[in-house]
């Protein structure tokens, strides 16, 4: 009788871990689809923030950003204030950018991405496959 009680508690624990992990996976999916990887490096020079590197085939490359573009605003917040509140010139959860080109033209770009590219594959699909394999092993291999 004690053996059956232990099995029920064990499966209850596994089910709780599975459900909480599933919620976490859905949350990660939502974040990655809502705020895609932009694929740029930004450095401060003479009090201004400039794009210094663009990853090939990343969102920034497809959006037409260029090395040397000045970042004026992120999500409507001036870049000086945005980067002061974050660390290491890391920008996350960006919905729009205001950019100034070397020729003086200023334009705003909305960050919208819904396609599943190679970066998305490595950040979401592979971890989900590993998650499902670990859940399978925890339920059926032990």
XYZ file of N, CA, C and O in Angstrom:
568
model
N 0.812 -1.200 0.000
C 0.000 0.000 0.000
C 0.857 1.267 0.000
O 0.544 2.225 -0.666
N 1.957 1.237 0.755
C 2.867 2.381 0.788
C 3.491 2.591 -0.579
O 3.694 3.715 -1.025
N 3.804 1.514 -1.271
C 4.412 1.593 -2.600
C 3.504 2.357 -3.571
O 3.957 3.207 -4.321
N 2.211 2.095 -3.558
C 1.263 2.790 -4.435
C 1.193 4.274 -4.101
O 1.071 5.108 -4.982
N 1.240 4.607 -2.825
C 1.180 6.007 -2.407
C 2.411 6.766 -2.903
O 2.303 7.894 -3.366
N 3.581 6.143 -2.856
C 4.809 6.773 -3.341
C 4.718 7.009 -4.842
O 5.096 8.065 -5.332
N 4.196 6.050 -5.586
C 4.058 6.211 -7.038
C 3.134 7.380 -7.383
O 3.414 8.144 -8.295
N 2.030 7.538 -6.661
C 1.093 8.635 -6.922
C 1.764 9.968 -6.644
O 1.660 10.905 -7.438
N 2.488 10.090 -5.549
C 3.185 11.327 -5.216
C 4.250 11.613 -6.274
O 4.414 12.745 -6.718
N 4.979 10.587 -6.717
C 6.018 10.742 -7.724
C 5.431 11.259 -9.036
O 5.957 12.183 -9.640
N 4.324 10.689 -9.481
C 3.699 11.160 -10.722
C 3.098 12.558 -10.554
O 3.109 13.346 -11.499
N 2.578 12.870 -9.381
C 2.057 14.214 -9.125
C 3.157 15.257 -9.232
O 2.981 16.322 -9.822
N 4.317 14.938 -8.690
C 5.471 15.835 -8.769
C 5.914 16.004 -10.225
O 6.164 17.116 -10.685
N 5.983 14.905 -10.967
C 6.379 14.976 -12.369
C 5.386 15.790 -13.190
O 5.771 16.571 -14.061
N 4.119 15.620 -12.903
C 3.100 16.381 -13.619
C 3.225 17.875 -13.313
O 3.111 18.705 -14.222
N 3.478 18.222 -12.067
C 3.657 19.628 -11.691
C 4.875 20.226 -12.397
O 4.827 21.355 -12.898
N 5.962 19.472 -12.455
C 7.159 19.936 -13.155
C 6.869 20.094 -14.644
O 7.261 21.087 -15.265
N 6.148 19.149 -15.223
C 5.808 19.212 -16.640
C 4.957 20.444 -16.947
O 5.233 21.184 -17.896
N 3.933 20.696 -16.158
C 3.031 21.829 -16.408
C 3.764 23.157 -16.230
O 3.635 24.057 -17.060
N 4.549 23.273 -15.167
C 5.283 24.531 -14.964
C 6.319 24.741 -16.062
O 6.529 25.860 -16.525
N 6.968 23.678 -16.502
C 7.932 23.789 -17.599
C 7.240 24.184 -18.899
O 7.773 24.961 -19.685
N 6.060 23.654 -19.126
C 5.299 23.997 -20.321
C 4.940 25.486 -20.336
O 5.060 26.151 -21.368
N 4.527 26.021 -19.195
C 4.243 27.458 -19.103
C 5.501 28.276 -19.396
O 5.449 29.300 -20.080
N 6.640 27.816 -18.895
C 7.899 28.511 -19.137
C 8.237 28.507 -20.627
O 8.650 29.525 -21.178
N 8.049 27.390 -21.291
C 8.326 27.285 -22.728
C 7.425 28.233 -23.522
O 7.876 28.921 -24.437
N 6.156 28.291 -23.185
C 5.225 29.198 -23.872
C 5.662 30.650 -23.659
O 5.639 31.458 -24.588
N 6.097 30.975 -22.449
C 6.574 32.330 -22.152
C 7.804 32.668 -22.992
O 7.889 33.746 -23.576
N 8.755 31.755 -23.082
C 9.965 31.982 -23.874
C 9.613 32.161 -25.352
O 10.159 33.039 -26.029
N 8.694 31.358 -25.863
C 8.228 31.506 -27.241
C 7.653 32.903 -27.454
O 7.960 33.574 -28.438
N 6.804 33.337 -26.545
C 6.168 34.641 -26.675
C 7.204 35.763 -26.679
O 7.130 36.681 -27.495
N 8.179 35.703 -25.807
C 9.222 36.730 -25.744
C 10.048 36.735 -27.031
O 10.307 37.794 -27.607
N 10.448 35.565 -27.504
C 11.274 35.497 -28.708
C 10.531 35.942 -29.954
O 11.129 36.518 -30.857
N 9.249 35.683 -30.039
C 8.494 36.128 -31.206
C 8.122 37.603 -31.113
O 8.034 38.288 -32.131
N 7.903 38.114 -29.905
C 7.541 39.520 -29.738
C 8.740 40.451 -29.880
O 8.611 41.560 -30.375
N 9.884 40.012 -29.393
C 11.089 40.845 -29.402
C 12.226 40.055 -30.039
O 12.995 39.404 -29.353
N 12.347 40.104 -31.356
C 13.356 39.282 -32.030
C 14.774 39.782 -31.765
O 14.989 40.922 -31.360
N 15.722 38.920 -32.024
C 17.133 39.259 -31.950
C 17.439 40.246 -33.056
O 17.224 39.957 -34.231
N 17.928 41.434 -32.699
C 18.162 42.471 -33.698
C 19.445 42.246 -34.487
O 19.515 42.555 -35.667
N 20.485 41.752 -33.844
C 21.713 41.439 -34.558
C 22.629 42.614 -34.805
O 23.242 42.703 -35.867
N 22.736 43.531 -33.848
C 23.659 44.661 -33.985
C 24.492 44.819 -32.724
O 24.103 44.373 -31.652
N 25.621 45.466 -32.902
C 26.428 45.910 -31.762
C 26.403 47.426 -31.768
O 26.521 48.054 -32.826
N 26.268 48.008 -30.596
C 26.205 49.460 -30.475
C 27.301 49.905 -29.526
O 27.512 49.294 -28.478
N 28.008 50.973 -29.914
C 29.044 51.544 -29.062
C 28.831 53.044 -28.949
O 28.289 53.679 -29.860
N 29.299 53.580 -27.820
C 29.188 55.015 -27.571
C 30.464 55.697 -28.048
O 31.569 55.252 -27.750
N 30.289 56.788 -28.812
C 31.414 57.569 -29.298
C 31.019 59.042 -29.280
O 30.011 59.418 -29.889
N 31.775 59.840 -28.561
C 31.523 61.287 -28.458
C 30.106 61.571 -27.970
O 29.430 62.461 -28.466
N 29.643 60.787 -27.020
C 28.335 61.012 -26.423
C 27.159 60.498 -27.236
O 26.010 60.682 -26.847
N 27.424 59.876 -28.362
C 26.366 59.355 -29.216
C 26.532 57.850 -29.356
O 27.603 57.309 -29.147
N 25.448 57.186 -29.750
C 25.457 55.730 -29.886
C 25.357 55.365 -31.355
O 24.457 55.809 -32.060
N 26.317 54.534 -31.788
C 26.415 54.161 -33.188
C 26.407 52.640 -33.346
O 26.928 51.918 -32.505
N 25.857 52.181 -34.463
C 25.894 50.760 -34.798
C 27.295 50.460 -35.330
O 27.757 51.098 -36.275
N 27.960 49.495 -34.696
C 29.335 49.166 -35.087
C 29.452 47.801 -35.747
O 30.480 47.495 -36.330
N 28.426 46.988 -35.650
C 28.467 45.666 -36.269
C 27.039 45.205 -36.542
O 26.138 45.485 -35.762
N 26.865 44.509 -37.637
C 25.555 43.946 -37.987
C 25.755 42.486 -38.362
O 26.564 42.165 -39.230
N 25.032 41.613 -37.685
C 25.111 40.185 -37.994
C 24.413 39.910 -39.325
O 23.288 40.367 -39.538
N 25.088 39.176 -40.204
C 24.457 38.849 -41.492
C 23.161 38.056 -41.282
O 23.080 37.198 -40.416
N 22.164 38.394 -42.049
C 20.866 37.729 -42.065
C 20.061 37.905 -40.779
O 19.032 37.264 -40.617
N 20.502 38.759 -39.882
C 19.721 39.062 -38.678
C 18.688 40.128 -39.045
O 18.662 40.655 -40.159
N 17.834 40.486 -38.094
C 16.776 41.451 -38.353
C 17.347 42.775 -38.850
O 16.827 43.362 -39.798
N 18.404 43.269 -38.224
C 18.986 44.566 -38.592
C 19.472 44.572 -40.039
O 19.312 45.568 -40.752
N 20.043 43.477 -40.471
C 20.514 43.360 -41.857
C 19.333 43.398 -42.824
O 19.355 44.097 -43.836
N 18.285 42.661 -42.504
C 17.088 42.642 -43.367
C 16.358 43.984 -43.360
O 15.717 44.350 -44.335
N 16.454 44.731 -42.242
C 15.770 46.023 -42.139
C 16.540 47.146 -42.825
O 16.027 48.252 -42.965
N 17.780 46.871 -43.225
C 18.556 47.871 -43.943
C 19.399 48.775 -43.066
O 19.888 49.810 -43.537
N 19.587 48.414 -41.806
C 20.475 49.209 -40.965
C 21.901 49.064 -41.470
O 22.267 48.047 -42.055
N 22.705 50.109 -41.237
C 24.075 50.104 -41.733
C 25.044 50.437 -40.602
O 24.686 51.142 -39.652
N 26.254 49.921 -40.728
C 27.296 50.266 -39.767
C 27.540 51.768 -39.863
O 27.649 52.320 -40.954
N 27.587 52.423 -38.732
C 27.763 53.876 -38.688
C 26.467 54.628 -38.461
O 26.491 55.837 -38.194
N 25.312 53.951 -38.565
C 24.037 54.610 -38.266
C 24.017 55.011 -36.796
O 24.452 54.263 -35.920
N 23.509 56.198 -36.531
C 23.397 56.689 -35.157
C 22.025 56.309 -34.611
O 21.010 56.518 -35.269
N 22.008 55.741 -33.415
C 20.752 55.362 -32.770
C 20.305 56.540 -31.910
O 20.949 56.868 -30.911
N 19.201 57.176 -32.310
C 18.706 58.326 -31.572
C 17.749 57.926 -30.452
O 17.828 58.454 -29.340
N 16.824 57.009 -30.757
C 15.815 56.589 -29.783
C 15.552 55.093 -29.905
O 15.656 54.524 -30.984
N 15.177 54.505 -28.766
C 14.717 53.124 -28.723
C 13.402 53.137 -27.956
O 13.350 53.625 -26.823
N 12.339 52.658 -28.572
C 10.997 52.675 -27.977
C 10.575 54.088 -27.576
O 9.896 54.279 -26.574
N 11.009 55.090 -28.326
C 10.649 56.468 -28.043
C 11.458 57.112 -26.925
O 11.221 58.258 -26.563
N 12.416 56.398 -26.373
C 13.263 56.916 -25.295
C 14.612 57.287 -25.898
O 15.196 56.485 -26.636
N 15.125 58.496 -25.615
C 16.441 58.861 -26.149
C 17.498 57.821 -25.768
O 17.479 57.274 -24.668
N 18.410 57.555 -26.692
C 19.395 56.489 -26.468
C 20.249 56.740 -25.226
O 20.617 55.796 -24.534
N 20.543 58.001 -24.913
C 21.337 58.300 -23.712
C 20.629 57.792 -22.457
O 21.244 57.202 -21.578
N 19.325 58.018 -22.389
C 18.566 57.564 -21.221
C 18.348 56.053 -21.259
O 18.446 55.377 -20.244
N 18.072 55.514 -22.434
C 17.815 54.077 -22.560
C 19.032 53.273 -22.119
O 18.918 52.329 -21.350
N 20.215 53.645 -22.590
C 21.414 52.881 -22.248
C 21.923 53.196 -20.849
O 22.630 52.401 -20.261
N 21.575 54.329 -20.290
C 21.940 54.629 -18.907
C 21.189 53.706 -17.956
O 21.706 53.290 -16.935
N 19.965 53.351 -18.325
C 19.146 52.487 -17.478
C 19.463 51.011 -17.675
O 19.127 50.190 -16.850
N 20.106 50.664 -18.773
C 20.520 49.283 -18.978
C 22.043 49.239 -18.885
O 22.696 50.255 -18.749
N 22.590 48.050 -18.960
C 24.034 47.937 -18.805
C 24.672 47.362 -20.057
O 24.056 46.602 -20.800
N 25.900 47.747 -20.300
C 26.721 47.202 -21.383
C 26.101 47.418 -22.759
O 26.293 46.611 -23.647
N 25.361 48.494 -22.940
C 24.733 48.817 -24.218
C 23.866 47.668 -24.723
O 23.764 47.429 -25.915
N 23.263 46.949 -23.789
C 22.370 45.854 -24.144
C 20.976 46.440 -24.326
O 20.487 47.178 -23.485
N 20.354 46.121 -25.427
C 18.989 46.584 -25.633
C 18.113 45.379 -25.897
O 18.405 44.535 -26.718
N 17.074 45.306 -25.095
C 16.139 44.197 -25.197
C 14.729 44.765 -25.267
O 14.472 45.879 -24.848
N 13.843 43.962 -25.779
C 12.433 44.324 -25.878
C 12.246 45.648 -26.619
O 11.540 46.540 -26.177
N 12.905 45.758 -27.750
C 12.811 46.964 -28.574
C 11.697 46.782 -29.589
O 11.662 45.800 -30.314
N 10.792 47.742 -29.635
C 9.694 47.716 -30.602
C 9.935 48.664 -31.772
O 9.410 48.462 -32.850
N 10.707 49.749 -31.545
C 11.028 50.649 -32.643
C 12.333 51.387 -32.362
O 12.734 51.544 -31.223
N 12.976 51.789 -33.437
C 14.250 52.512 -33.383
C 14.134 53.776 -34.212
O 13.513 53.767 -35.277
N 14.756 54.846 -33.741
C 14.908 56.046 -34.555
C 16.379 56.140 -34.900
O 17.239 56.171 -34.022
N 16.660 56.176 -36.192
C 18.023 56.099 -36.716
C 18.351 57.370 -37.494
O 17.502 57.917 -38.198
N 19.606 57.815 -37.360
C 20.101 58.937 -38.160
C 21.258 58.429 -39.006
O 22.232 57.889 -38.493
N 21.123 58.594 -40.316
C 22.162 58.152 -41.243
C 23.262 59.212 -41.339
O 23.093 60.353 -40.921
N 24.373 58.830 -41.938
C 25.511 59.736 -42.101
C 25.146 60.947 -42.965
O 25.700 62.033 -42.788
N 24.181 60.780 -43.870
C 23.765 61.896 -44.725
C 22.794 62.846 -44.024
O 22.347 63.821 -44.609
N 22.447 62.553 -42.766
C 21.572 63.422 -41.984
C 20.110 63.020 -41.984
O 19.317 63.578 -41.242
N 19.738 62.060 -42.809
C 18.331 61.635 -42.840
C 17.991 60.851 -41.572
O 18.796 60.066 -41.065
N 16.808 61.110 -41.067
C 16.326 60.467 -39.836
C 15.075 59.671 -40.179
O 14.179 60.168 -40.870
N 15.014 58.446 -39.701
C 13.834 57.624 -39.949
C 13.598 56.696 -38.768
O 14.500 56.404 -37.988
N 12.363 56.247 -38.663
C 11.954 55.348 -37.584
C 11.656 53.980 -38.180
O 11.009 53.878 -39.222
N 12.144 52.943 -37.504
C 11.915 51.572 -37.954
C 11.171 50.818 -36.872
O 11.574 50.834 -35.707
N 10.068 50.189 -37.256
C 9.342 49.331 -36.323
C 9.922 47.923 -36.388
O 10.111 47.378 -37.464
N 10.178 47.372 -35.220
C 10.750 46.027 -35.132
C 9.592 45.044 -35.080
O 8.906 44.924 -34.080
N 9.364 44.373 -36.184
C 8.300 43.372 -36.259
C 8.856 42.150 -36.950
O 9.366 42.228 -38.047
N 8.744 41.035 -36.306
C 9.285 39.795 -36.862
C 8.380 38.655 -36.443
O 8.085 38.491 -35.270
N 7.936 37.907 -37.385
C 7.130 36.733 -37.066
C 7.633 35.487 -37.771
O 7.146 34.405 -37.514
N 8.618 35.663 -38.646
C 9.103 34.500 -39.388
C 10.029 33.660 -38.514
O 10.667 34.166 -37.614
N 10.069 32.388 -38.811
C 10.956 31.485 -38.093
C 12.227 31.310 -38.918
O 12.267 30.503 -39.835
N 13.253 32.083 -38.584
C 14.515 31.983 -39.294
C 15.469 31.050 -38.542
O 15.100 30.412 -37.566
N 16.698 30.969 -39.008
C 17.684 30.065 -38.413
C 17.965 30.423 -36.956
O 18.086 29.544 -36.099
N 18.035 31.712 -36.650
C 18.263 32.156 -35.272
C 17.129 31.700 -34.368
O 17.354 31.212 -33.266
N 15.912 31.827 -34.831
C 14.764 31.385 -34.060
C 14.809 29.882 -33.851
O 14.489 29.385 -32.771
N 15.246 29.160 -34.863
C 15.367 27.713 -34.755
C 16.287 27.337 -33.604
O 15.949 26.500 -32.772
N 17.456 27.961 -33.549
C 18.411 27.612 -32.506
C 17.980 28.096 -31.129
O 18.316 27.493 -30.121
N 17.226 29.182 -31.069
C 16.817 29.718 -29.767
C 15.532 29.103 -29.236
O 15.274 29.183 -28.041
N 14.722 28.498 -30.093
C 13.436 28.003 -29.621
C 13.189 26.533 -29.944
O 12.801 25.775 -29.063
N 13.392 26.126 -31.155
C 13.027 24.770 -31.557
C 13.919 23.722 -30.890
O 13.420 22.744 -30.323
N 15.218 23.921 -30.928
C 16.126 22.948 -30.315
C 15.896 22.827 -28.808
O 15.795 21.708 -28.295
N 15.776 23.938 -28.046
C 15.467 23.774 -26.616
C 14.139 23.057 -26.358
O 14.029 22.284 -25.407
N 13.152 23.269 -27.215
C 11.876 22.581 -27.022
C 12.032 21.086 -27.279
O 11.466 20.259 -26.555
N 12.813 20.728 -28.281
C 13.060 19.301 -28.533
C 13.760 18.671 -27.330
O 13.377 17.586 -26.877
N 14.753 19.363 -26.793
C 15.446 18.854 -25.602
C 14.498 18.772 -24.400
O 14.564 17.828 -23.617
N 13.618 19.755 -24.273
C 12.632 19.736 -23.191
C 11.714 18.515 -23.320
O 11.487 17.794 -22.352
N 11.211 18.274 -24.509
C 10.315 17.138 -24.709
C 11.025 15.813 -24.472
O 10.453 14.893 -23.876
N 12.285 15.714 -24.910
C 13.055 14.504 -24.638
C 13.269 14.295 -23.141
O 13.149 13.172 -22.638
N 13.568 15.368 -22.426
C 13.772 15.235 -20.974
C 12.468 14.874 -20.269
O 12.457 14.088 -19.314
N 11.360 15.412 -20.731
C 10.067 15.057 -20.135
C 9.745 13.593 -20.423
O 9.266 12.883 -19.550
N 10.022 13.147 -21.625
C 9.793 11.744 -21.955
C 10.625 10.843 -21.049
O 10.112 9.870 -20.487
N 11.867 11.183 -20.887
C 12.744 10.368 -20.045
C 12.314 10.398 -18.583
O 12.370 9.390 -17.891
N 11.873 11.543 -18.099
C 11.471 11.627 -16.687
C 10.188 10.825 -16.425
O 9.997 10.317 -15.336
N 9.326 10.718 -17.411
C 8.088 9.976 -17.205
C 8.226 8.468 -17.502
O 7.639 7.645 -16.844
N 8.981 8.163 -18.552
C 8.959 6.781 -19.018
C 10.272 5.994 -18.832
O 10.270 4.796 -18.949
N 11.357 6.694 -18.584
C 12.639 5.991 -18.442
C 13.017 5.706 -16.996
O 13.897 4.912 -16.747
N 12.404 6.406 -16.071
C 12.772 6.202 -14.656
C 11.829 5.265 -13.956
O 10.732 5.071 -14.235
